[in-house]
């Protein structure tokens, strides 16, 4: 049984997947398997992986019909995974050569840990030489052992830790089962990490570099309905996360709604959904807010606008977003 099962969802990733797999082949730790779940690619993605698999028996390809959901495709790869640890790895990202060795070594030194998180370095274009560390942010102690729930608040609001690393196989599968209703949501991975932090016991951070390629056409950059669907997973946290986190969840959701309304003013309503559809989503999120728990913990002027009700708040904040451009 391999120590690490690397799971990779791929769709039309031909320009990048060879380099990503090459990073694995170059790892100083060789005790891994790679399961590439191809989401019905129409380019040479599958052919590239098949060619690599003929040269390295640790690589397997799963050909799947197109779903458009990386999360659902990755879930299928997990069903094939045999390793103690599961490592989700995107088909367009890169790793330093000692990445797996450092994370597995940290796991061996911390046998109670079920999550070995890493450092996320962001780059754009073809060259990772200019990659800059995004998370963990300064002040997060990578030398200590955390309870998983200690780390959960660091994912609310601005992300202060990475959602990447090694995850105990049983914990990962439990998280997948709990988040299955959100498999088609582009933010399902963020919800999955938060659920695992709720269910897990111990976690550590080993600051080995995961090199994340920032794509200009990603969900978080396009003017589209998908960009707002984080509201669906944010609302799901009320059911899936413990009650003691609900005040932090209210602030997280409140700030998300404010940012969404300002963005609508700046960018306009997305063309890939009806105004009614997006308005209903934002109204549903607004109705989840507990304004009594928010009093004193968020900005006064905006808070007073938000308390007027959803429609007045939408009108004022979108108008302000338009004005500020």
mmCIF file of N, CA, C and O in Angstrom, residues 61-131:
data_model
loop_
_atom_site.group_PDB
_atom_site.id
_atom_site.type_symbol
_atom_site.label_atom_id
_atom_site.label_comp_id
_atom_site.label_asym_id
_atom_site.label_seq_id
_atom_site.Cartn_x
_atom_site.Cartn_y
_atom_site.Cartn_z
ATOM 1 N N UNK A 61 -4.923 6.271 -14.929
ATOM 2 C CA UNK A 61 -5.888 7.184 -15.541
ATOM 3 C C UNK A 61 -7.288 6.612 -15.419
ATOM 4 O O UNK A 61 -7.523 5.445 -15.747
ATOM 5 N N UNK A 62 -8.212 7.431 -14.950
ATOM 6 C CA UNK A 62 -9.636 7.089 -14.957
ATOM 7 C C UNK A 62 -10.311 7.970 -15.999
ATOM 8 O O UNK A 62 -10.305 9.201 -15.871
ATOM 9 N N UNK A 63 -10.871 7.381 -17.018
ATOM 10 C CA UNK A 63 -11.617 8.137 -18.023
ATOM 11 C C UNK A 63 -13.081 8.213 -17.598
ATOM 12 O O UNK A 63 -13.741 7.190 -17.428
ATOM 13 N N UNK A 64 -13.580 9.429 -17.435
ATOM 14 C CA UNK A 64 -14.938 9.634 -16.960
ATOM 15 C C UNK A 64 -15.705 10.505 -17.945
ATOM 16 O O UNK A 64 -15.117 11.317 -18.661
ATOM 17 N N UNK A 65 -17.026 10.344 -17.993
ATOM 18 C CA UNK A 65 -17.832 11.270 -18.800
ATOM 19 C C UNK A 65 -17.773 12.664 -18.200
ATOM 20 O O UNK A 65 -17.588 12.830 -16.993
ATOM 21 N N UNK A 66 -17.951 13.669 -19.039
ATOM 22 C CA UNK A 66 -17.805 15.048 -18.575
ATOM 23 C C UNK A 66 -18.928 15.426 -17.612
ATOM 24 O O UNK A 66 -20.107 15.218 -17.897
ATOM 25 N N UNK A 67 -18.550 15.967 -16.455
ATOM 26 C CA UNK A 67 -19.521 16.454 -15.475
ATOM 27 C C UNK A 67 -19.419 17.956 -15.263
ATOM 28 O O UNK A 67 -20.396 18.593 -14.851
ATOM 29 N N UNK A 68 -18.235 18.529 -15.487
ATOM 30 C CA UNK A 68 -18.023 19.939 -15.199
ATOM 31 C C UNK A 68 -17.806 20.235 -13.732
ATOM 32 O O UNK A 68 -17.707 21.396 -13.338
ATOM 33 N N UNK A 69 -17.680 19.204 -12.896
ATOM 34 C CA UNK A 69 -17.493 19.394 -11.457
ATOM 35 C C UNK A 69 -16.173 18.761 -11.024
ATOM 36 O O UNK A 69 -16.099 17.545 -10.849
ATOM 37 N N UNK A 70 -15.116 19.557 -10.834
ATOM 38 C CA UNK A 70 -13.853 18.984 -10.365
ATOM 39 C C UNK A 70 -13.999 18.226 -9.058
ATOM 40 O O UNK A 70 -13.332 17.208 -8.833
ATOM 41 N N UNK A 71 -14.876 18.717 -8.186
ATOM 42 C CA UNK A 71 -15.075 18.066 -6.888
ATOM 43 C C UNK A 71 -15.650 16.660 -7.071
ATOM 44 O O UNK A 71 -15.180 15.701 -6.454
ATOM 45 N N UNK A 72 -16.659 16.528 -7.929
ATOM 46 C CA UNK A 72 -17.260 15.211 -8.162
ATOM 47 C C UNK A 72 -16.265 14.259 -8.808
ATOM 48 O O UNK A 72 -16.214 13.065 -8.478
ATOM 49 N N UNK A 73 -15.450 14.772 -9.719
ATOM 50 C CA UNK A 73 -14.445 13.944 -10.376
ATOM 51 C C UNK A 73 -13.388 13.502 -9.374
ATOM 52 O O UNK A 73 -12.964 12.347 -9.353
ATOM 53 N N UNK A 74 -12.957 14.414 -8.530
ATOM 54 C CA UNK A 74 -11.970 14.079 -7.498
ATOM 55 C C UNK A 74 -12.527 13.042 -6.534
ATOM 56 O O UNK A 74 -11.810 12.148 -6.071
ATOM 57 N N UNK A 75 -13.804 13.145 -6.222
ATOM 58 C CA UNK A 75 -14.441 12.164 -5.344
ATOM 59 C C UNK A 75 -14.367 10.770 -5.951
ATOM 60 O O UNK A 75 -14.137 9.778 -5.240
ATOM 61 N N UNK A 76 -14.518 10.678 -7.268
ATOM 62 C CA UNK A 76 -14.402 9.369 -7.934
ATOM 63 C C UNK A 76 -12.984 8.826 -7.808
ATOM 64 O O UNK A 76 -12.787 7.617 -7.592
ATOM 65 N N UNK A 77 -11.989 9.693 -7.897
ATOM 66 C CA UNK A 77 -10.602 9.252 -7.741
ATOM 67 C C UNK A 77 -10.352 8.727 -6.333
ATOM 68 O O UNK A 77 -9.606 7.747 -6.143
ATOM 69 N N UNK A 78 -10.983 9.337 -5.332
ATOM 70 C CA UNK A 78 -10.796 8.906 -3.946
ATOM 71 C C UNK A 78 -11.269 7.468 -3.771
ATOM 72 O O UNK A 78 -10.699 6.701 -2.975
ATOM 73 N N UNK A 79 -12.297 7.065 -4.495
ATOM 74 C CA UNK A 79 -12.788 5.685 -4.398
ATOM 75 C C UNK A 79 -11.730 4.664 -4.803
ATOM 76 O O UNK A 79 -11.762 3.512 -4.371
ATOM 77 N N UNK A 80 -10.781 5.083 -5.635
ATOM 78 C CA UNK A 80 -9.719 4.194 -6.097
ATOM 79 C C UNK A 80 -8.467 4.281 -5.232
ATOM 80 O O UNK A 80 -7.549 3.467 -5.401
ATOM 81 N N UNK A 81 -8.405 5.249 -4.332
ATOM 82 C CA UNK A 81 -7.173 5.518 -3.590
ATOM 83 C C UNK A 81 -6.919 4.449 -2.537
ATOM 84 O O UNK A 81 -7.816 4.067 -1.787
ATOM 85 N N UNK A 82 -5.674 3.978 -2.462
ATOM 86 C CA UNK A 82 -5.308 2.917 -1.518
ATOM 87 C C UNK A 82 -4.371 3.408 -0.430
ATOM 88 O O UNK A 82 -4.049 2.661 0.496
ATOM 89 N N UNK A 83 -3.890 4.638 -0.511
ATOM 90 C CA UNK A 83 -2.871 5.123 0.405
ATOM 91 C C UNK A 83 -3.399 5.499 1.772
ATOM 92 O O UNK A 83 -4.586 5.754 1.959
ATOM 93 N N UNK A 84 -2.481 5.562 2.734
ATOM 94 C CA UNK A 84 -2.811 6.032 4.082
ATOM 95 C C UNK A 84 -3.226 7.501 4.054
ATOM 96 O O UNK A 84 -4.147 7.907 4.753
ATOM 97 N N UNK A 85 -2.519 8.272 3.216
ATOM 98 C CA UNK A 85 -2.771 9.700 3.098
ATOM 99 C C UNK A 85 -3.327 10.020 1.722
ATOM 100 O O UNK A 85 -2.932 9.404 0.734
ATOM 101 N N UNK A 86 -4.224 10.999 1.674
ATOM 102 C CA UNK A 86 -4.746 11.494 0.402
ATOM 103 C C UNK A 86 -4.231 12.916 0.192
ATOM 104 O O UNK A 86 -4.294 13.753 1.095
ATOM 105 N N UNK A 87 -3.715 13.137 -0.999
ATOM 106 C CA UNK A 87 -3.179 14.454 -1.347
ATOM 107 C C UNK A 87 -3.849 14.940 -2.621
ATOM 108 O O UNK A 87 -3.542 14.467 -3.711
ATOM 109 N N UNK A 88 -4.798 15.889 -2.543
ATOM 110 C CA UNK A 88 -5.396 16.475 -3.750
ATOM 111 C C UNK A 88 -4.388 17.415 -4.425
ATOM 112 O O UNK A 88 -3.822 18.294 -3.769
ATOM 113 N N UNK A 89 -4.207 17.233 -5.721
ATOM 114 C CA UNK A 89 -3.206 17.996 -6.468
ATOM 115 C C UNK A 89 -3.826 18.425 -7.789
ATOM 116 O O UNK A 89 -4.291 17.588 -8.566
ATOM 117 N N UNK A 90 -3.862 19.723 -8.047
ATOM 118 C CA UNK A 90 -4.480 20.231 -9.272
ATOM 119 C C UNK A 90 -3.568 20.003 -10.469
ATOM 120 O O UNK A 90 -2.335 20.067 -10.360
ATOM 121 N N UNK A 91 -4.192 19.798 -11.623
ATOM 122 C CA UNK A 91 -3.456 19.420 -12.832
ATOM 123 C C UNK A 91 -2.616 20.545 -13.407
ATOM 124 O O UNK A 91 -1.807 20.309 -14.312
ATOM 125 N N UNK A 92 -2.788 21.768 -12.922
ATOM 126 C CA UNK A 92 -1.990 22.887 -13.442
ATOM 127 C C UNK A 92 -1.046 23.470 -12.396
ATOM 128 O O UNK A 92 -0.459 24.529 -12.600
ATOM 129 N N UNK A 93 -0.885 22.776 -11.262
ATOM 130 C CA UNK A 93 -0.023 23.278 -10.203
ATOM 131 C C UNK A 93 1.315 22.535 -10.186
ATOM 132 O O UNK A 93 1.522 21.578 -10.934
ATOM 133 N N UNK A 94 2.222 22.982 -9.314
ATOM 134 C CA UNK A 94 3.565 22.422 -9.235
ATOM 135 C C UNK A 94 3.949 22.204 -7.774
ATOM 136 O O UNK A 94 3.300 22.736 -6.863
ATOM 137 N N UNK A 95 5.027 21.445 -7.552
ATOM 138 C CA UNK A 95 5.532 21.169 -6.207
ATOM 139 C C UNK A 95 7.049 21.259 -6.205
ATOM 140 O O UNK A 95 7.697 20.921 -7.198
ATOM 141 N N UNK A 96 7.620 21.671 -5.067
ATOM 142 C CA UNK A 96 9.048 21.503 -4.887
ATOM 143 C C UNK A 96 9.358 20.014 -4.751
ATOM 144 O O UNK A 96 8.509 19.217 -4.304
ATOM 145 N N UNK A 97 10.568 19.621 -5.083
ATOM 146 C CA UNK A 97 10.926 18.205 -5.136
ATOM 147 C C UNK A 97 10.859 17.516 -3.775
ATOM 148 O O UNK A 97 10.658 16.300 -3.704
ATOM 149 N N UNK A 98 11.008 18.274 -2.693
ATOM 150 C CA UNK A 98 10.983 17.660 -1.359
ATOM 151 C C UNK A 98 9.623 17.769 -0.686
ATOM 152 O O UNK A 98 9.494 17.484 0.513
ATOM 153 N N UNK A 99 8.601 18.162 -1.440
ATOM 154 C CA UNK A 99 7.288 18.436 -0.849
ATOM 155 C C UNK A 99 6.739 17.222 -0.092
ATOM 156 O O UNK A 99 6.440 17.296 1.106
ATOM 157 N N UNK A 100 6.583 16.096 -0.762
ATOM 158 C CA UNK A 100 5.991 14.928 -0.103
ATOM 159 C C UNK A 100 6.872 14.406 1.019
ATOM 160 O O UNK A 100 6.371 13.979 2.072
ATOM 161 N N UNK A 101 8.183 14.427 0.824
ATOM 162 C CA UNK A 101 9.085 13.938 1.867
ATOM 163 C C UNK A 101 8.939 14.752 3.145
ATOM 164 O O UNK A 101 8.919 14.212 4.256
ATOM 165 N N UNK A 102 8.813 16.054 2.992
ATOM 166 C CA UNK A 102 8.675 16.911 4.172
ATOM 167 C C UNK A 102 7.349 16.673 4.880
ATOM 168 O O UNK A 102 7.292 16.599 6.114
ATOM 169 N N UNK A 103 6.256 16.541 4.114
ATOM 170 C CA UNK A 103 4.956 16.345 4.750
ATOM 171 C C UNK A 103 4.854 14.970 5.398
ATOM 172 O O UNK A 103 4.344 14.845 6.519
ATOM 173 N N UNK A 104 5.346 13.933 4.727
ATOM 174 C CA UNK A 104 5.306 12.588 5.325
ATOM 175 C C UNK A 104 6.228 12.523 6.538
ATOM 176 O O UNK A 104 5.894 11.905 7.563
ATOM 177 N N UNK A 105 7.383 13.185 6.458
ATOM 178 C CA UNK A 105 8.268 13.229 7.615
ATOM 179 C C UNK A 105 7.613 13.899 8.805
ATOM 180 O O UNK A 105 7.756 13.446 9.956
ATOM 181 N N UNK A 106 6.880 14.985 8.555
ATOM 182 C CA UNK A 106 6.167 15.659 9.651
ATOM 183 C C UNK A 106 5.081 14.756 10.216
ATOM 184 O O UNK A 106 4.852 14.724 11.432
ATOM 185 N N UNK A 107 4.410 14.000 9.356
ATOM 186 C CA UNK A 107 3.394 13.052 9.824
ATOM 187 C C UNK A 107 4.015 11.990 10.723
ATOM 188 O O UNK A 107 3.433 11.605 11.744
ATOM 189 N N UNK A 108 5.202 11.518 10.373
ATOM 190 C CA UNK A 108 5.868 10.502 11.194
ATOM 191 C C UNK A 108 6.256 11.059 12.554
ATOM 192 O O UNK A 108 6.240 10.338 13.563
ATOM 193 N N UNK A 109 6.597 12.359 12.603
ATOM 194 C CA UNK A 109 6.974 12.967 13.883
ATOM 195 C C UNK A 109 5.754 13.348 14.721
ATOM 196 O O UNK A 109 5.893 13.599 15.930
ATOM 197 N N UNK A 110 4.590 13.415 14.093
ATOM 198 C CA UNK A 110 3.344 13.792 14.785
ATOM 199 C C UNK A 110 2.294 12.722 14.505
ATOM 200 O O UNK A 110 1.344 12.964 13.722
ATOM 201 N N UNK A 111 2.421 11.533 15.078
ATOM 202 C CA UNK A 111 1.555 10.407 14.690
ATOM 203 C C UNK A 111 0.080 10.610 14.990
ATOM 204 O O UNK A 111 -0.757 9.899 14.440
ATOM 205 N N UNK A 112 -0.274 11.587 15.836
ATOM 206 C CA UNK A 112 -1.695 11.830 16.126
ATOM 207 C C UNK A 112 -2.348 12.758 15.112
ATOM 208 O O UNK A 112 -3.570 12.927 15.124
ATOM 209 N N UNK A 113 -1.555 13.383 14.257
ATOM 210 C CA UNK A 113 -2.105 14.362 13.318
ATOM 211 C C UNK A 113 -2.813 13.651 12.165
ATOM 212 O O UNK A 113 -2.288 12.696 11.591
ATOM 213 N N UNK A 114 -3.997 14.143 11.829
ATOM 214 C CA UNK A 114 -4.759 13.616 10.693
ATOM 215 C C UNK A 114 -4.690 14.529 9.476
ATOM 216 O O UNK A 114 -5.150 14.156 8.401
ATOM 217 N N UNK A 115 -4.126 15.715 9.667
ATOM 218 C CA UNK A 115 -3.990 16.671 8.571
ATOM 219 C C UNK A 115 -2.600 17.282 8.650
ATOM 220 O O UNK A 115 -2.204 17.780 9.705
ATOM 221 N N UNK A 116 -1.862 17.217 7.550
ATOM 222 C CA UNK A 116 -0.545 17.851 7.452
ATOM 223 C C UNK A 116 -0.677 18.934 6.383
ATOM 224 O O UNK A 116 -0.589 18.652 5.184
ATOM 225 N N UNK A 117 -0.942 20.156 6.800
ATOM 226 C CA UNK A 117 -1.151 21.247 5.861
ATOM 227 C C UNK A 117 0.194 21.827 5.421
ATOM 228 O O UNK A 117 1.216 21.619 6.079
ATOM 229 N N UNK A 118 0.180 22.546 4.316
ATOM 230 C CA UNK A 118 1.427 23.038 3.733
ATOM 231 C C UNK A 118 1.371 24.558 3.575
ATOM 232 O O UNK A 118 0.470 25.215 4.089
ATOM 233 N N UNK A 119 2.346 25.106 2.881
ATOM 234 C CA UNK A 119 2.351 26.530 2.529
ATOM 235 C C UNK A 119 1.937 26.661 1.072
ATOM 236 O O UNK A 119 2.374 25.880 0.221
ATOM 237 N N UNK A 120 1.091 27.642 0.785
ATOM 238 C CA UNK A 120 0.625 27.878 -0.577
ATOM 239 C C UNK A 120 1.357 29.090 -1.145
ATOM 240 O O UNK A 120 1.268 30.193 -0.605
ATOM 241 N N UNK A 121 2.102 28.861 -2.231
ATOM 242 C CA UNK A 121 2.796 29.938 -2.933
ATOM 243 C C UNK A 121 2.119 30.130 -4.288
ATOM 244 O O UNK A 121 1.892 29.150 -5.016
ATOM 245 N N UNK A 122 1.786 31.349 -4.618
ATOM 246 C CA UNK A 122 0.983 31.662 -5.805
ATOM 247 C C UNK A 122 1.881 32.224 -6.900
ATOM 248 O O UNK A 122 2.769 33.037 -6.644
ATOM 249 N N UNK A 123 1.646 31.746 -8.142
ATOM 250 C CA UNK A 123 2.348 32.312 -9.285
ATOM 251 C C UNK A 123 1.389 32.407 -10.455
ATOM 252 O O UNK A 123 0.315 31.801 -10.458
ATOM 253 N N UNK A 124 1.757 33.180 -11.457
ATOM 254 C CA UNK A 124 0.946 33.296 -12.658
ATOM 255 C C UNK A 124 1.831 33.045 -13.870
ATOM 256 O O UNK A 124 3.057 33.104 -13.782
ATOM 257 N N UNK A 125 1.215 32.752 -14.979
ATOM 258 C CA UNK A 125 1.988 32.496 -16.195
ATOM 259 C C UNK A 125 2.656 31.141 -16.163
ATOM 260 O O UNK A 125 2.179 30.196 -15.544
ATOM 261 N N UNK A 126 3.801 31.038 -16.813
ATOM 262 C CA UNK A 126 4.475 29.752 -16.980
ATOM 263 C C UNK A 126 5.579 29.516 -15.965
ATOM 264 O O UNK A 126 5.988 28.385 -15.742
ATOM 265 N N UNK A 127 6.080 30.556 -15.346
ATOM 266 C CA UNK A 127 7.276 30.458 -14.523
ATOM 267 C C UNK A 127 6.931 30.620 -13.059
ATOM 268 O O UNK A 127 6.348 31.630 -12.655
ATOM 269 N N UNK A 128 7.291 29.622 -12.240
ATOM 270 C CA UNK A 128 7.010 29.692 -10.808
ATOM 271 C C UNK A 128 8.122 30.386 -10.036
ATOM 272 O O UNK A 128 8.073 30.444 -8.803
ATOM 273 N N UNK A 129 9.109 30.929 -10.748
ATOM 274 C CA UNK A 129 10.232 31.566 -10.061
ATOM 275 C C UNK A 129 9.786 32.767 -9.242
ATOM 276 O O UNK A 129 10.427 33.126 -8.248
ATOM 277 N N UNK A 130 8.680 33.406 -9.658
ATOM 278 C CA UNK A 130 8.205 34.586 -8.932
ATOM 279 C C UNK A 130 7.116 34.247 -7.920
ATOM 280 O O UNK A 130 6.414 35.140 -7.437
ATOM 281 N N UNK A 131 6.967 32.971 -7.591
ATOM 282 C CA UNK A 131 5.908 32.564 -6.664
ATOM 283 C C UNK A 131 6.090 33.247 -5.311
ATOM 284 O O UNK A 131 7.202 33.341 -4.790
#
